[in-house]
Amino acid sequence: MELFLDSANLAEIQEVAPYGVISGVTTNPSLVAKENKDFFAVVAEISALIPGPVSAEVLATDTAGMLDEARQLAQIRENVIIKIPMTKEGIKCLPILSKEGIKTNVTLIFSQNQALLAARAGATYVSPFVGRLDDLGFDGISLVQDIVEMFKFYQLPTKVIAASIRHPLHVVEAAKIGADIATIPYKVFQQMFEHPLTASGVEKFMRDWQERVK
Ligand code: G3P
């Protein structure tokens, strides 16, 4: 499973990039709004820093407006992926963008039918939201699993991004059920490094080394 960082914060992305484990970045309007910067500038900075796919979401809600924004965003750099909301207007953009060679990530996926519609319309990626489903008492990871199995059964090339990841166990579960990608917030990414036995083990090795009989 590939790991993407779910962030629009340049400092976070710069810190995480040298680990060599992040192969892409996803953003959304809420994350970009927190940065208090020009949207296009944020996308330009991130896509210059990360060579892999960088998802940037359109803000228009009508097909013509979304297509217009998508084309502008796609011109920033070739690794910019256009995030399109799972609406009828959004789905209409997919065959058009696909024909133009513009890659898409259909976001706000909460059902298998939505994923199937997006895949059939030519989405490059779909993003089912795990945490937001869990919040309502549904099983977000089961949905990701059902989508992964459906795409495999019908050999659909659309990749599945487990999104709205809230804790390290979501990452493990997404990997177990074969998600192509998990997009992980900075905080969860930090938590993935941690284990108390690693910390105490390093400390003990160092202490024993310092106290060796010379
Ligand atoms: O970027 C989409 C998704 O990861 C949002 O997560 O935590 O706002 O549900 P969250």
mmCIF file of C-alpha atoms and ligand atoms in Angstrom:
data_model
loop_
_atom_site.group_PDB
_atom_site.id
_atom_site.type_symbol
_atom_site.label_atom_id
_atom_site.label_comp_id
_atom_site.label_asym_id
_atom_site.label_seq_id
_atom_site.Cartn_x
_atom_site.Cartn_y
_atom_site.Cartn_z
ATOM 1 C CA MET A 1 0.000 0.000 0.000
ATOM 2 C CA GLU A 2 1.298 3.451 -0.892
ATOM 3 C CA LEU A 3 1.255 6.245 1.687
ATOM 4 C CA PHE A 4 0.139 9.782 0.838
ATOM 5 C CA LEU A 5 0.198 12.731 3.245
ATOM 6 C CA ASP A 6 -3.203 14.401 3.740
ATOM 7 C CA SER A 7 -2.003 17.959 4.260
ATOM 8 C CA ALA A 8 -1.719 21.371 2.612
ATOM 9 C CA ASN A 9 0.923 22.540 5.077
ATOM 10 C CA LEU A 10 4.282 23.021 3.384
ATOM 11 C CA ALA A 11 6.284 22.691 6.627
ATOM 12 C CA GLU A 12 4.653 19.315 7.362
ATOM 13 C CA ILE A 13 5.265 18.085 3.809
ATOM 14 C CA GLN A 14 8.879 19.313 3.867
ATOM 15 C CA GLU A 15 9.474 17.514 7.169
ATOM 16 C CA VAL A 16 7.974 14.237 6.004
ATOM 17 C CA ALA A 17 9.403 14.131 2.437
ATOM 18 C CA PRO A 18 12.989 13.127 3.426
ATOM 19 C CA TYR A 19 11.757 9.881 5.043
ATOM 20 C CA GLY A 20 11.136 8.677 1.505
ATOM 21 C CA VAL A 21 7.892 6.915 2.400
ATOM 22 C CA ILE A 22 5.360 9.434 1.106
ATOM 23 C CA SER A 23 4.604 8.990 -2.589
ATOM 24 C CA GLY A 24 1.892 11.632 -2.902
ATOM 25 C CA VAL A 25 -0.139 14.348 -1.185
ATOM 26 C CA THR A 26 -3.874 15.002 -0.938
ATOM 27 C CA THR A 27 -5.433 18.325 -0.044
ATOM 28 C CA ASN A 28 -8.997 19.516 0.338
ATOM 29 C CA PRO A 29 -10.588 22.983 0.666
ATOM 30 C CA SER A 30 -10.654 22.727 4.500
ATOM 31 C CA LEU A 31 -6.912 21.945 4.647
ATOM 32 C CA VAL A 32 -5.991 24.696 2.139
ATOM 33 C CA ALA A 33 -8.177 27.251 3.978
ATOM 34 C CA LYS A 34 -6.114 26.720 7.152
ATOM 35 C CA GLU A 35 -2.969 27.852 5.298
ATOM 36 C CA ASN A 36 -4.325 31.332 4.563
ATOM 37 C CA LYS A 37 -2.477 31.446 1.221
ATOM 38 C CA ASP A 38 -3.478 31.638 -2.438
ATOM 39 C CA PHE A 39 -4.891 28.236 -3.483
ATOM 40 C CA PHE A 40 -2.915 28.018 -6.736
ATOM 41 C CA ALA A 41 0.296 29.030 -4.944
ATOM 42 C CA VAL A 42 -0.195 26.244 -2.380
ATOM 43 C CA VAL A 43 -0.732 23.653 -5.132
ATOM 44 C CA ALA A 44 2.314 24.948 -7.032
ATOM 45 C CA GLU A 45 4.540 24.714 -3.938
ATOM 46 C CA ILE A 46 3.426 21.216 -2.969
ATOM 47 C CA SER A 47 3.579 19.785 -6.489
ATOM 48 C CA ALA A 48 7.107 21.162 -6.913
ATOM 49 C CA LEU A 49 8.221 19.513 -3.663
ATOM 50 C CA ILE A 50 6.582 16.101 -4.152
ATOM 51 C CA PRO A 51 7.163 14.397 -7.507
ATOM 52 C CA GLY A 52 4.210 12.014 -7.005
ATOM 53 C CA PRO A 53 0.488 12.745 -7.370
ATOM 54 C CA VAL A 54 -0.792 15.873 -5.583
ATOM 55 C CA SER A 55 -4.593 16.115 -5.343
ATOM 56 C CA ALA A 56 -6.135 19.588 -5.506
ATOM 57 C CA GLU A 57 -9.897 19.980 -5.227
ATOM 58 C CA VAL A 58 -12.083 22.136 -7.468
ATOM 59 C CA LEU A 59 -14.261 24.688 -5.686
ATOM 60 C CA ALA A 60 -16.918 25.202 -8.346
ATOM 61 C CA THR A 61 -20.085 23.115 -8.046
ATOM 62 C CA ASP A 62 -21.243 23.194 -11.695
ATOM 63 C CA THR A 63 -19.701 21.084 -14.454
ATOM 64 C CA ALA A 64 -18.481 24.027 -16.567
ATOM 65 C CA GLY A 65 -16.906 25.732 -13.551
ATOM 66 C CA MET A 66 -15.272 22.514 -12.350
ATOM 67 C CA LEU A 67 -13.855 21.814 -15.823
ATOM 68 C CA ASP A 68 -12.481 25.326 -16.035
ATOM 69 C CA GLU A 69 -10.759 25.048 -12.627
ATOM 70 C CA ALA A 70 -9.563 21.521 -13.367
ATOM 71 C CA ARG A 71 -7.826 22.652 -16.560
ATOM 72 C CA GLN A 72 -6.186 25.576 -14.772
ATOM 73 C CA LEU A 73 -4.996 23.399 -11.881
ATOM 74 C CA ALA A 74 -3.723 20.699 -14.246
ATOM 75 C CA GLN A 75 -1.564 23.318 -15.966
ATOM 76 C CA ILE A 76 0.373 24.005 -12.754
ATOM 77 C CA ARG A 77 2.351 20.768 -13.057
ATOM 78 C CA GLU A 78 1.836 17.325 -14.592
ATOM 79 C CA ASN A 79 1.617 15.613 -11.161
ATOM 80 C CA VAL A 80 -1.448 17.647 -10.132
ATOM 81 C CA ILE A 81 -4.511 15.394 -9.791
ATOM 82 C CA ILE A 82 -7.922 17.030 -9.873
ATOM 83 C CA LYS A 83 -10.136 16.221 -6.921
ATOM 84 C CA ILE A 84 -13.782 16.203 -7.965
ATOM 85 C CA PRO A 85 -16.673 15.854 -5.513
ATOM 86 C CA MET A 86 -18.992 12.858 -5.922
ATOM 87 C CA THR A 87 -21.916 14.781 -7.394
ATOM 88 C CA LYS A 88 -23.764 14.419 -10.703
ATOM 89 C CA GLU A 89 -22.089 17.624 -11.900
ATOM 90 C CA GLY A 90 -18.718 16.240 -10.832
ATOM 91 C CA ILE A 91 -19.174 12.864 -12.495
ATOM 92 C CA LYS A 92 -19.962 14.597 -15.821
ATOM 93 C CA CYS A 93 -16.452 16.093 -15.720
ATOM 94 C CA LEU A 94 -14.729 12.699 -15.598
ATOM 95 C CA PRO A 95 -15.037 11.418 -19.195
ATOM 96 C CA ILE A 96 -14.113 14.880 -20.490
ATOM 97 C CA LEU A 97 -11.037 15.245 -18.271
ATOM 98 C CA SER A 98 -10.028 11.653 -18.930
ATOM 99 C CA LYS A 99 -10.100 12.309 -22.713
ATOM 100 C CA GLU A 100 -7.891 15.363 -22.134
ATOM 101 C CA GLY A 101 -5.392 13.225 -20.192
ATOM 102 C CA ILE A 102 -6.163 14.965 -16.882
ATOM 103 C CA LYS A 103 -6.127 12.617 -13.890
ATOM 104 C CA THR A 104 -8.890 12.758 -11.289
ATOM 105 C CA ASN A 105 -9.577 11.761 -7.686
ATOM 106 C CA VAL A 106 -13.287 11.502 -6.860
ATOM 107 C CA THR A 107 -13.755 12.552 -3.267
ATOM 108 C CA LEU A 108 -16.516 12.240 -0.652
ATOM 109 C CA ILE A 109 -17.218 8.600 -1.553
ATOM 110 C CA PHE A 110 -19.481 6.958 1.028
ATOM 111 C CA SER A 111 -20.937 3.970 -0.862
ATOM 112 C CA GLN A 112 -19.975 1.218 -3.305
ATOM 113 C CA ASN A 113 -22.414 2.585 -5.895
ATOM 114 C CA GLN A 114 -20.719 5.984 -5.795
ATOM 115 C CA ALA A 115 -17.332 4.298 -6.279
ATOM 116 C CA LEU A 116 -18.683 2.238 -9.204
ATOM 117 C CA LEU A 117 -20.152 5.315 -10.903
ATOM 118 C CA ALA A 118 -16.886 7.231 -10.497
ATOM 119 C CA ALA A 119 -14.803 4.324 -11.811
ATOM 120 C CA ARG A 120 -17.088 3.753 -14.815
ATOM 121 C CA ALA A 121 -16.942 7.465 -15.665
ATOM 122 C CA GLY A 122 -13.134 7.259 -15.777
ATOM 123 C CA ALA A 123 -11.844 8.350 -12.360
ATOM 124 C CA THR A 124 -8.140 7.703 -11.799
ATOM 125 C CA TYR A 125 -8.678 7.445 -8.021
ATOM 126 C CA VAL A 126 -11.657 7.247 -5.658
ATOM 127 C CA SER A 127 -11.452 8.385 -2.044
ATOM 128 C CA PRO A 128 -13.817 6.628 0.380
ATOM 129 C CA PHE A 129 -13.872 8.489 3.734
ATOM 130 C CA VAL A 130 -13.219 5.990 6.518
ATOM 131 C CA GLY A 131 -13.298 8.213 9.622
ATOM 132 C CA ARG A 132 -16.423 10.138 8.681
ATOM 133 C CA LEU A 133 -18.324 6.846 8.209
ATOM 134 C CA ASP A 134 -17.011 5.503 11.532
ATOM 135 C CA ASP A 135 -18.192 8.744 13.168
ATOM 136 C CA LEU A 136 -21.773 7.863 12.135
ATOM 137 C CA GLY A 137 -21.510 4.269 13.361
ATOM 138 C CA PHE A 138 -20.822 2.707 9.947
ATOM 139 C CA ASP A 139 -17.751 0.593 9.202
ATOM 140 C CA GLY A 140 -15.531 2.765 6.992
ATOM 141 C CA ILE A 141 -12.876 0.106 6.416
ATOM 142 C CA SER A 142 -15.513 -2.429 5.254
ATOM 143 C CA LEU A 143 -16.558 0.032 2.569
ATOM 144 C CA VAL A 144 -12.957 0.385 1.387
ATOM 145 C CA GLN A 145 -12.674 -3.424 1.305
ATOM 146 C CA ASP A 146 -15.905 -3.788 -0.714
ATOM 147 C CA ILE A 147 -14.701 -1.205 -3.237
ATOM 148 C CA VAL A 148 -11.264 -2.828 -3.545
ATOM 149 C CA GLU A 149 -12.891 -6.243 -4.166
ATOM 150 C CA MET A 150 -15.409 -4.838 -6.659
ATOM 151 C CA PHE A 151 -12.684 -3.080 -8.691
ATOM 152 C CA LYS A 152 -10.571 -6.254 -8.636
ATOM 153 C CA PHE A 153 -13.508 -8.465 -9.718
ATOM 154 C CA TYR A 154 -14.269 -6.251 -12.721
ATOM 155 C CA GLN A 155 -10.627 -5.344 -13.366
ATOM 156 C CA LEU A 156 -11.365 -1.633 -13.092
ATOM 157 C CA PRO A 157 -8.116 0.375 -13.202
ATOM 158 C CA THR A 158 -9.330 3.058 -10.735
ATOM 159 C CA LYS A 159 -7.177 3.124 -7.587
ATOM 160 C CA VAL A 160 -8.671 3.218 -4.104
ATOM 161 C CA ILE A 161 -7.410 5.812 -1.616
ATOM 162 C CA ALA A 162 -8.476 5.168 1.996
ATOM 163 C CA ALA A 163 -9.128 8.762 3.152
ATOM 164 C CA SER A 164 -10.353 10.406 6.353
ATOM 165 C CA ILE A 165 -7.832 8.315 8.289
ATOM 166 C CA ARG A 166 -8.050 9.176 11.983
ATOM 167 C CA HIS A 167 -5.600 6.846 13.775
ATOM 168 C CA PRO A 168 -2.770 4.347 13.125
ATOM 169 C CA LEU A 169 -5.108 1.332 13.248
ATOM 170 C CA HIS A 170 -6.997 2.718 10.243
ATOM 171 C CA VAL A 171 -3.702 2.571 8.306
ATOM 172 C CA VAL A 172 -3.088 -1.063 9.309
ATOM 173 C CA GLU A 173 -6.661 -2.039 8.464
ATOM 174 C CA ALA A 174 -6.496 -0.283 5.079
ATOM 175 C CA ALA A 175 -3.274 -2.169 4.282
ATOM 176 C CA LYS A 176 -4.783 -5.509 5.369
ATOM 177 C CA ILE A 177 -7.773 -5.218 3.042
ATOM 178 C CA GLY A 178 -5.662 -4.193 0.048
ATOM 179 C CA ALA A 179 -6.320 -0.469 -0.365
ATOM 180 C CA ASP A 180 -3.983 0.896 -3.047
ATOM 181 C CA ILE A 181 -3.203 3.999 -0.993
ATOM 182 C CA ALA A 182 -3.902 5.466 2.458
ATOM 183 C CA THR A 183 -3.786 9.232 2.745
ATOM 184 C CA ILE A 184 -2.636 10.035 6.237
ATOM 185 C CA PRO A 185 -2.796 13.250 8.285
ATOM 186 C CA TYR A 186 0.514 14.510 9.728
ATOM 187 C CA LYS A 187 -0.461 13.600 13.301
ATOM 188 C CA VAL A 188 -1.237 9.978 12.425
ATOM 189 C CA PHE A 189 1.949 9.755 10.350
ATOM 190 C CA GLN A 190 3.942 10.752 13.466
ATOM 191 C CA GLN A 191 2.067 8.174 15.558
ATOM 192 C CA MET A 192 3.026 5.415 13.081
ATOM 193 C CA PHE A 193 6.684 5.811 14.090
ATOM 194 C CA GLU A 194 6.072 5.385 17.793
ATOM 195 C CA HIS A 195 6.325 2.305 19.986
ATOM 196 C CA PRO A 196 7.251 2.460 23.692
ATOM 197 C CA LEU A 197 9.439 -0.670 23.355
ATOM 198 C CA THR A 198 11.453 0.972 20.562
ATOM 199 C CA ALA A 199 12.028 4.081 22.698
ATOM 200 C CA SER A 200 12.962 2.117 25.834
ATOM 201 C CA GLY A 201 15.049 -0.325 23.750
ATOM 202 C CA VAL A 202 17.155 2.479 22.231
ATOM 203 C CA GLU A 203 17.583 4.001 25.697
ATOM 204 C CA LYS A 204 18.724 0.670 27.207
ATOM 205 C CA PHE A 205 21.189 -0.052 24.386
ATOM 206 C CA MET A 206 22.726 3.413 24.876
ATOM 207 C CA ARG A 207 22.852 3.075 28.675
ATOM 208 C CA ASP A 208 24.473 -0.386 28.481
ATOM 209 C CA TRP A 209 26.999 0.933 25.971
ATOM 210 C CA GLN A 210 27.895 3.908 28.185
ATOM 211 C CA GLU A 211 28.272 1.646 31.226
ATOM 212 C CA ARG A 212 30.418 -1.005 29.494
ATOM 213 C CA VAL A 213 33.576 -2.128 31.268
ATOM 214 C CA LYS A 214 36.432 -0.474 29.439
HETATM 215 O O1 G3P B 1 -8.859 14.784 2.380
HETATM 216 C C1 G3P B 1 -10.000 14.062 2.615
HETATM 217 C C2 G3P B 1 -10.094 13.419 3.977
HETATM 218 O O2 G3P B 1 -8.909 12.752 4.261
HETATM 219 C C3 G3P B 1 -10.632 14.283 5.048
HETATM 220 O O3 G3P B 1 -10.474 13.725 6.341
HETATM 221 O O4 G3P B 1 -10.562 13.840 8.805
HETATM 222 O O5 G3P B 1 -11.620 15.683 7.456
HETATM 223 O O6 G3P B 1 -12.648 13.410 7.577
HETATM 224 P P1 G3P B 1 -11.383 14.196 7.603
#
